[in-house]
Coordinates of C-alpha atoms and ligand atoms in Angstrom, one line a residue:
X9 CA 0.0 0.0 0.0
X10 CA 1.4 3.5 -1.1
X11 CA 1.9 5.9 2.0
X12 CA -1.3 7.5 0.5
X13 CA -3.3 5.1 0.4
X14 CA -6.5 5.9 2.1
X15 CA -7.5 2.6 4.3
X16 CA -10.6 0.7 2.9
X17 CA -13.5 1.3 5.9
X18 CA -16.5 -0.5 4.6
X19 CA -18.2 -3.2 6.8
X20 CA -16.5 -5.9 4.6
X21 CA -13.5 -5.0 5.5
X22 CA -14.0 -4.6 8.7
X23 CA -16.1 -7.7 9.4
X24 CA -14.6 -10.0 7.3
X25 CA -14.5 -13.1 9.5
X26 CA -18.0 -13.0 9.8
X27 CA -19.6 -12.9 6.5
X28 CA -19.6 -15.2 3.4
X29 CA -16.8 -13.7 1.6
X30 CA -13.1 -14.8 0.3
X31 CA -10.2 -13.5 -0.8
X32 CA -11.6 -14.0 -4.4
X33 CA -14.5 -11.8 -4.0
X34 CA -14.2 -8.4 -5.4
X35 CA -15.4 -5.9 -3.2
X36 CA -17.9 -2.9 -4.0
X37 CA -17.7 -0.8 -1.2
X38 CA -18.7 3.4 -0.6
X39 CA -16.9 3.1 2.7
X40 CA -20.1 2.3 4.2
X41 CA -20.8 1.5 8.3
X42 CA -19.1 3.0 11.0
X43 CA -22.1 5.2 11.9
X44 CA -22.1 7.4 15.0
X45 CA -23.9 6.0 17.8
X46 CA -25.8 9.7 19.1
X47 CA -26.4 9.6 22.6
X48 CA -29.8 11.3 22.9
X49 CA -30.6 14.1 25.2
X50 CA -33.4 15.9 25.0
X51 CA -35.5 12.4 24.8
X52 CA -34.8 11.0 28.4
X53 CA -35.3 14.7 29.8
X54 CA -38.6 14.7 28.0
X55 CA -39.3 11.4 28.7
X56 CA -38.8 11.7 32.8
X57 CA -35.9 8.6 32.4
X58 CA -33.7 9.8 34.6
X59 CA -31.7 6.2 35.0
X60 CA -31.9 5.1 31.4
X61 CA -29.8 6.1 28.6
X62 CA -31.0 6.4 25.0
X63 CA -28.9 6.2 21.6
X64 CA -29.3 7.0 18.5
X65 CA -27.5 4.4 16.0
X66 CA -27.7 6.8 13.0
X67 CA -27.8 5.0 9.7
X68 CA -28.5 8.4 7.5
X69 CA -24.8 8.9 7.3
X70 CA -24.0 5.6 5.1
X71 CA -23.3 6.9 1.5
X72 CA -26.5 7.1 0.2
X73 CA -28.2 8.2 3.2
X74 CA -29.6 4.7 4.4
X75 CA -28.9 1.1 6.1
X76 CA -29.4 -0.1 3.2
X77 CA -25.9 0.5 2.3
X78 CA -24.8 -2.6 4.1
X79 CA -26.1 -4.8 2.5
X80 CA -25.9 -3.5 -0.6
X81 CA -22.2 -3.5 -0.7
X82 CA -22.6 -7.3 0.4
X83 CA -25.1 -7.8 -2.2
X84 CA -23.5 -6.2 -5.3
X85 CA -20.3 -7.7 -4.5
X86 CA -21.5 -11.4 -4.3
X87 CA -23.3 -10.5 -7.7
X88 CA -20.0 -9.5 -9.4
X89 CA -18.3 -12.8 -8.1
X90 CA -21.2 -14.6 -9.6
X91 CA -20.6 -13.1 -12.7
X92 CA -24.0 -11.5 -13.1
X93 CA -24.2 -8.2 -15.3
X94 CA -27.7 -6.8 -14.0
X95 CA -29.4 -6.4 -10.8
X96 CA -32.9 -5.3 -10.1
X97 CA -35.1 -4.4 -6.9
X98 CA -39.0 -3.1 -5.7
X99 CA -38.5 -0.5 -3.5
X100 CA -40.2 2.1 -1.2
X101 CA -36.6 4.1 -2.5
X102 CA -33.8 3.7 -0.4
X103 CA -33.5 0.0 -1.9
X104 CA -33.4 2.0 -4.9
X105 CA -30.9 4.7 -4.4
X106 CA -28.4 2.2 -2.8
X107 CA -28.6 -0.3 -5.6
X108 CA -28.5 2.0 -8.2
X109 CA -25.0 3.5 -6.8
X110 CA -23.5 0.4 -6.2
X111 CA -24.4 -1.1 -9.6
X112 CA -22.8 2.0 -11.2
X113 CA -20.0 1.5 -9.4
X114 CA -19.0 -1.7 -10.7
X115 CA -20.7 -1.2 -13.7
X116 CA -23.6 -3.7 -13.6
X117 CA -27.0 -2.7 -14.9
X118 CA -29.7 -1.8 -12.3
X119 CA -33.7 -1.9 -12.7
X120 CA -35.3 -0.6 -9.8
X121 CA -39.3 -0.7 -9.6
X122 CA -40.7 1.4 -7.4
X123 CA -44.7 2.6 -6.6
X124 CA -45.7 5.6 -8.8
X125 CA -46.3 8.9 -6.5
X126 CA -44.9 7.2 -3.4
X127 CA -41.8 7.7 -3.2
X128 CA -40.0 10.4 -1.3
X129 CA -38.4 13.0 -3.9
X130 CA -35.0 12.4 -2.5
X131 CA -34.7 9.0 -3.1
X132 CA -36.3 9.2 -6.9
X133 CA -33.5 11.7 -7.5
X134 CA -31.1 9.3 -6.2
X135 CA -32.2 6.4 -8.6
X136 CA -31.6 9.1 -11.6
X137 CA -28.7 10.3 -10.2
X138 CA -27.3 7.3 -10.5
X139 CA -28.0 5.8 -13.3
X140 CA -30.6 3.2 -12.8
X141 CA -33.3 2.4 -15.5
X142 CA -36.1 3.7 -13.0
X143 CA -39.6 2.0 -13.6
X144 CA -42.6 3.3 -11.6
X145 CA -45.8 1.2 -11.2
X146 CA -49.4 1.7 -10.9
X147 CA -48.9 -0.3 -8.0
X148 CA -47.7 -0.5 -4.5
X149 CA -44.4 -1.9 -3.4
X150 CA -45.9 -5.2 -2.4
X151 CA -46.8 -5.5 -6.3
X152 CA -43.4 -4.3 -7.4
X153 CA -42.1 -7.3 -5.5
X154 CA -43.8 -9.9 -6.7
X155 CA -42.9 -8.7 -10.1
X156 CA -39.5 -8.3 -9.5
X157 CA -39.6 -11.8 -8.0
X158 CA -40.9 -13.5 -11.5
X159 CA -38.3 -11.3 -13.4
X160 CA -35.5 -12.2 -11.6
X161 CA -36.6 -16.0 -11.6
X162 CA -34.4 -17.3 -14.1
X163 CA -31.6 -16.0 -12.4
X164 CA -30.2 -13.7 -15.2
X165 CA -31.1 -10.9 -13.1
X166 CA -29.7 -10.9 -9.6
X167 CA -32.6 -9.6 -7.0
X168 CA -31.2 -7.3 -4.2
X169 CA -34.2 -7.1 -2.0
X170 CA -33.4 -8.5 1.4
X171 CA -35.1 -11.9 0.2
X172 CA -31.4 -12.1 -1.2
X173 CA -29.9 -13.2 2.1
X174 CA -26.6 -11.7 1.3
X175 CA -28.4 -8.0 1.9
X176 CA -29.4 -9.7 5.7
X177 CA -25.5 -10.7 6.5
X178 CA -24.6 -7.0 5.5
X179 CA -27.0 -5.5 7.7
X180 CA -26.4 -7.8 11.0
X181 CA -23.2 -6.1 11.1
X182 CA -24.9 -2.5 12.5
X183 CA -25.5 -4.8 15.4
X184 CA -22.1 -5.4 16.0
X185 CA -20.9 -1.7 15.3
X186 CA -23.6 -1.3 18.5
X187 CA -22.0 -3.9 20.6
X188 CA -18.4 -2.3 20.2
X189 CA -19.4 1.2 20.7
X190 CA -21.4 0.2 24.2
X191 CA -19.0 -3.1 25.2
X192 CA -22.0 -4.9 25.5
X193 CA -25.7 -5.4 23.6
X194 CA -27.9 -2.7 24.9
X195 CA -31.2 -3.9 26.8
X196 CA -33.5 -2.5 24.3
X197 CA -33.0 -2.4 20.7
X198 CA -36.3 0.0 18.8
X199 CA -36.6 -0.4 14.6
X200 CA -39.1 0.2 12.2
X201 CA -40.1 -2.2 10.7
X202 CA -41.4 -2.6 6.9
X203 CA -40.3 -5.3 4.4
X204 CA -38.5 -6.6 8.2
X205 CA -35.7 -7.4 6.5
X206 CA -33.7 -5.1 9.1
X207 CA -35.2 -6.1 12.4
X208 CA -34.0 -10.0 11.3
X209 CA -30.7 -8.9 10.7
X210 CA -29.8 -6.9 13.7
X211 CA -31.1 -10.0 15.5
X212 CA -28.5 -12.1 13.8
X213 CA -26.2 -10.0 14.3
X214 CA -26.6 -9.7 18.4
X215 CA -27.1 -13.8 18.2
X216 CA -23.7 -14.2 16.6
X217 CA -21.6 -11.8 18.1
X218 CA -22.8 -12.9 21.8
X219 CA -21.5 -16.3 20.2
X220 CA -18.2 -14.9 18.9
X221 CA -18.2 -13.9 23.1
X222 CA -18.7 -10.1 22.1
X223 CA -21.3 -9.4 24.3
X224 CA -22.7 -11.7 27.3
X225 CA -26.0 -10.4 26.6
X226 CA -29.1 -10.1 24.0
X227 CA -31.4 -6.7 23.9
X228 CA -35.3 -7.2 23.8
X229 CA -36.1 -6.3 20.0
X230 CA -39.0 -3.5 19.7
X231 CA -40.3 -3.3 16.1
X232 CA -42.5 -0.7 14.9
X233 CA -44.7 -0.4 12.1
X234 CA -47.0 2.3 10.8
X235 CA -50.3 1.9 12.2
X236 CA -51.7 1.9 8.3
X237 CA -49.5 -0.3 7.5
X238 CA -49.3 -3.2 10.2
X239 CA -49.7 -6.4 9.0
X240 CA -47.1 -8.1 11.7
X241 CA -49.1 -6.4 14.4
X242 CA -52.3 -7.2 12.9
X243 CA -51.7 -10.5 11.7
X244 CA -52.8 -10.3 8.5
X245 CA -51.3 -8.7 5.4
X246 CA -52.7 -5.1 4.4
X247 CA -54.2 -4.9 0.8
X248 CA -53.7 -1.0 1.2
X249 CA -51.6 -0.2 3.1
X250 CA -51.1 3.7 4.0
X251 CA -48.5 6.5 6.2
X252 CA -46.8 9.3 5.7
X253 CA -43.5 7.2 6.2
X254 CA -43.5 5.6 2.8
X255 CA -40.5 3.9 3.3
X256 CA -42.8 1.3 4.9
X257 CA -46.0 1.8 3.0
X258 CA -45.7 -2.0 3.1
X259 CA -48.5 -4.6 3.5
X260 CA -46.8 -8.3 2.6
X261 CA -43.6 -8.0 4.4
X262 CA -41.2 -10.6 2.9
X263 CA -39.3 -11.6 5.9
X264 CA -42.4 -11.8 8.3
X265 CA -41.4 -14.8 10.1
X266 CA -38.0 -13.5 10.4
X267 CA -39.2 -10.4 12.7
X268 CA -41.5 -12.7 14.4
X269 CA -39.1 -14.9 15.5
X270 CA -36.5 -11.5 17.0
X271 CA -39.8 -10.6 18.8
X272 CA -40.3 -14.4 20.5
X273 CA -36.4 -14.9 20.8
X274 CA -36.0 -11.9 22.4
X275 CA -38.9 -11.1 24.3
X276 CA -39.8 -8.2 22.5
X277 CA -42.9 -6.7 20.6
X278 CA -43.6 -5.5 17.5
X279 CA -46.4 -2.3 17.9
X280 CA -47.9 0.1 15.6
X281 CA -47.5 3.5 15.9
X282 CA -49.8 6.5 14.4
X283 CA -48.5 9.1 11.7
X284 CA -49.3 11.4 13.6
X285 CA -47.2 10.1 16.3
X286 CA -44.8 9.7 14.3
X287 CA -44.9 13.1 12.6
X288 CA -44.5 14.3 16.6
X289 CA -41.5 12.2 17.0
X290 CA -39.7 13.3 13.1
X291 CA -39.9 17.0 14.7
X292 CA -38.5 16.1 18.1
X293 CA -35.5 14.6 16.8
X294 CA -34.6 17.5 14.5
X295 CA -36.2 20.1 16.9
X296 CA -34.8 19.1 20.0
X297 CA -32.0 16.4 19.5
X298 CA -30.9 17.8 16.1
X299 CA -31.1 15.2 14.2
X300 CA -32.4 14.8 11.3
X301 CA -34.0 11.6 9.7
X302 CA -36.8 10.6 7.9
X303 CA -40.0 10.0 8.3
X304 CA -40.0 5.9 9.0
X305 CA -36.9 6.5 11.1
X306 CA -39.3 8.8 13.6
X307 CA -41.2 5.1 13.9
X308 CA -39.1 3.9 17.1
X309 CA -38.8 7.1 18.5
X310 CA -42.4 7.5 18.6
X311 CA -43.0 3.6 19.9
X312 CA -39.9 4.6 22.6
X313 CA -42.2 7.4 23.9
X314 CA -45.4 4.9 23.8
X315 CA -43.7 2.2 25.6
X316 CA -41.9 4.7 28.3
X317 CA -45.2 6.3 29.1
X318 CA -46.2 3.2 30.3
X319 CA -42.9 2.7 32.4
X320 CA -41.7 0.1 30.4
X321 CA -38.2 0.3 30.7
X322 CA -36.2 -0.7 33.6
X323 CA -33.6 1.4 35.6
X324 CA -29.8 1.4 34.9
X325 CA -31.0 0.6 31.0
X326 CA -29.6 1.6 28.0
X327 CA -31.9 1.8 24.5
X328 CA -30.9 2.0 21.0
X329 CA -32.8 3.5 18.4
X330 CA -31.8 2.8 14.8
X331 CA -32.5 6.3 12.9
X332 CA -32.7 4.3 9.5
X333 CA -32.7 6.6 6.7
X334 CA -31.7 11.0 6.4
X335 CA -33.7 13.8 6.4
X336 CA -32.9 14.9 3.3
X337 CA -34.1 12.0 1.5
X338 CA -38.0 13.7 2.2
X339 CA -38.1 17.3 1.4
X340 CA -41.9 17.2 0.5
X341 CA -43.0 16.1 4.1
X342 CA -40.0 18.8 5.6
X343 CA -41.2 21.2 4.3
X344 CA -44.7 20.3 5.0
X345 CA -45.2 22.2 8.2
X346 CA -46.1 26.1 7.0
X347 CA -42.7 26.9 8.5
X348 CA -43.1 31.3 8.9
X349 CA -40.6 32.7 6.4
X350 CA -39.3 36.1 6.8
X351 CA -38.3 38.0 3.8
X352 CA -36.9 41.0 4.5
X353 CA -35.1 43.6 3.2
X354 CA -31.5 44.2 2.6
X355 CA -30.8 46.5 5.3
X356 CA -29.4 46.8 9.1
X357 CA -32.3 47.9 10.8
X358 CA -34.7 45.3 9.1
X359 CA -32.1 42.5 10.5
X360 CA -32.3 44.5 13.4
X361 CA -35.9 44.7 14.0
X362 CA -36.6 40.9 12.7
X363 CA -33.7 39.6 15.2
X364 CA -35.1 42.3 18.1
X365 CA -31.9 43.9 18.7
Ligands
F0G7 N1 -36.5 2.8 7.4 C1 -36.2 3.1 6.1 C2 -35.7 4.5 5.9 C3 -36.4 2.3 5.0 O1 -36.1 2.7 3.8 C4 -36.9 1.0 5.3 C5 -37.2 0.0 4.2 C6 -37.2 0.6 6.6 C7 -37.0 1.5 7.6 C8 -37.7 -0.7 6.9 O2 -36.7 -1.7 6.8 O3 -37.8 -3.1 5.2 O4 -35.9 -3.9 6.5 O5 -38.1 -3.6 7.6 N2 -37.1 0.4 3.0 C9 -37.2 -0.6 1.8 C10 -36.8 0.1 0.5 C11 -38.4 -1.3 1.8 O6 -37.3 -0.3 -0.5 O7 -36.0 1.1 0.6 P1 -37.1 -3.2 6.5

């Protein structure tokens, strides 16, 4: 390595041992991972926790603004070492954004299908950016995956949904970012969930690092959907299913069983919470924290203040949040709030009478 090399960072590299890689696969990486774990203030004071800490694992700062990024880079590279020269996904967008850059990357091909008028604008920009061939259908994501599914059947087509399990070993691995930062799993772990693709990962992860004797414990797994669109919670998948947080507008989740079985394992719940509870939670955590992430990332925040309203945490505690996707990525909903803007004129005593000074 030259003396200016810059040192690869991405969770391949630095989780090698524990994914399905060798020496022979080629590695598409952005530098992905590493994301700051945000201890939270304003929460707990607001809250009344006075003996429980709360974190905010923030995934917005991956490369193209998502989790998804981690498996991606897992996903694209075991496509390459296959020898595959297209990939294709549904998504609710961030799927979509993430594929699309790592295909470019490496130059593959990348089809994303995604529901027409659904998608936040920053992800759709993303997908163009990018370079993927960008097909929107009259249709909701659970119908862009089953299409995707048939396309992709013959295998000339690699699928990098998170029914690809190479997206699921990618994702375990903000588990064990967690588990370093804190020297230990924290007690609670609180995720949206949508296609649950993430929720069954992060349990993997915690299971196999405990194993690797990482940790000596396992957190309690809190899931949250969207109240419109709560099939886990329900029982029963949603024909229509509806929130503001489109990222999961999802009604069919493909790995169902998966989050049901980090709920049982775990002793944890999976809950619904409203849009307008999450909408409350979106503007806390840029408000108040300042953070900002997007709407489906307010999920947990929003099922954290449910849960500790009804003194559900125990003292001495610590709670991780995964803050899934940025802010940015929704400029519609941001700016959806009649924010007052001040125009003024160009002059000193305008600034000074606007400021009060
Ligand atoms: N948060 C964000 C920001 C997401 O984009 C997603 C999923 C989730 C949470 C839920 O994660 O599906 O693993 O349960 N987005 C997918 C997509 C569906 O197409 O970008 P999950």
């Amino acid at each position: 390595m030259s003396k200016h090399a810059v040192k690869k960072t991405g969770i391949i590299e630095r989780f090698r041992e524990y994914l399905p890689v060798t020496d022979k696969t080629p590695i598409v990486s952005l530098n992905e991972g590493n994301t700051p774990l945000i201890p939270a203030e304003a929460l707990p004071a607001e809250l009344g926790l006075k003996n429980v800490r709360i974190y905010y694992k923030f995934e917005g700062l991956n490369p193209t603004g998502s989790f998804k990024d981690r498996g991606m880079t897992m996903a694209i590279s075991k496509a390459v070492e296959a020898g595959s020269k297209a990939v294709m996904c549904a998504s609710t967008g961030n799927t979509s954004a993430s594929a699309a850059a790592y295909a470019t990357r490496c130059g593959l091909k990348c089809y994303v299908l995604i529901p027409e008028g659904k998608i936040a604008k920053g992800k759709l920009l993303q997908a163009f950016r990018y370079g993927a061939k960008t097909l929107m259908i009259r249709g909701n994501f659970d119908q862009a995956l089953e299409l995707v599914k048939e396309v992709t059947g013959d295998g000339k087509i690699t699928l990098v949904n998170s029914i690809n399990p190479y997206r699921i070993e990618g994702q375990k691995t903000a588990a064990f970012e967690i588990v370093d930062d804190l020297g230990d799993a924290p007690e609670y772990h609180a995720i949206p969930v949508g296609n649950a693709g993430n929720i069954t990962a992060y349990w993997k992860g915690y299971k196999e690092y405990k194993k690797a004797g990482k940790s000596g414990t396992l957190p309690q797994m809190l899931g949250f959907q969207a109240a419109g669109s709560a099939p886990i919670v329900l029982g029963h998948p949603v024909a229509k299913p509806e929130t503001i947080a489109t990222a999961i507008r999802i009604g069919n989740p493909a790995s169902w069983q998966g989050a049901v079985a980090a709920r049982d394992e775990s002793g944890g719940l999976i809950d619904m919470v409203t849009d307008e509870e999450i909408t409350k939670a979106y503007r806390f955590l840029a408000e108040r924290e300042g953070v900002f992430a997007e709407p489906a990332s307010a999920a947990p925040v929003a099922g954290v203040i449910r849960l500790a309203q009804r003194n559900y945490f125990k003292e001495g505690s610590r709670i991780v949040i995964t803050l899934t996707g940025a802010g940015l990525k929704d400029p519609d909903f941001a700016l959806s709030f009649n924010d007052p803007v001040y125009t003024i004129e160009a002059d000193l005593d305008a600034v000074k009478e606007a400021v009060g000074s």
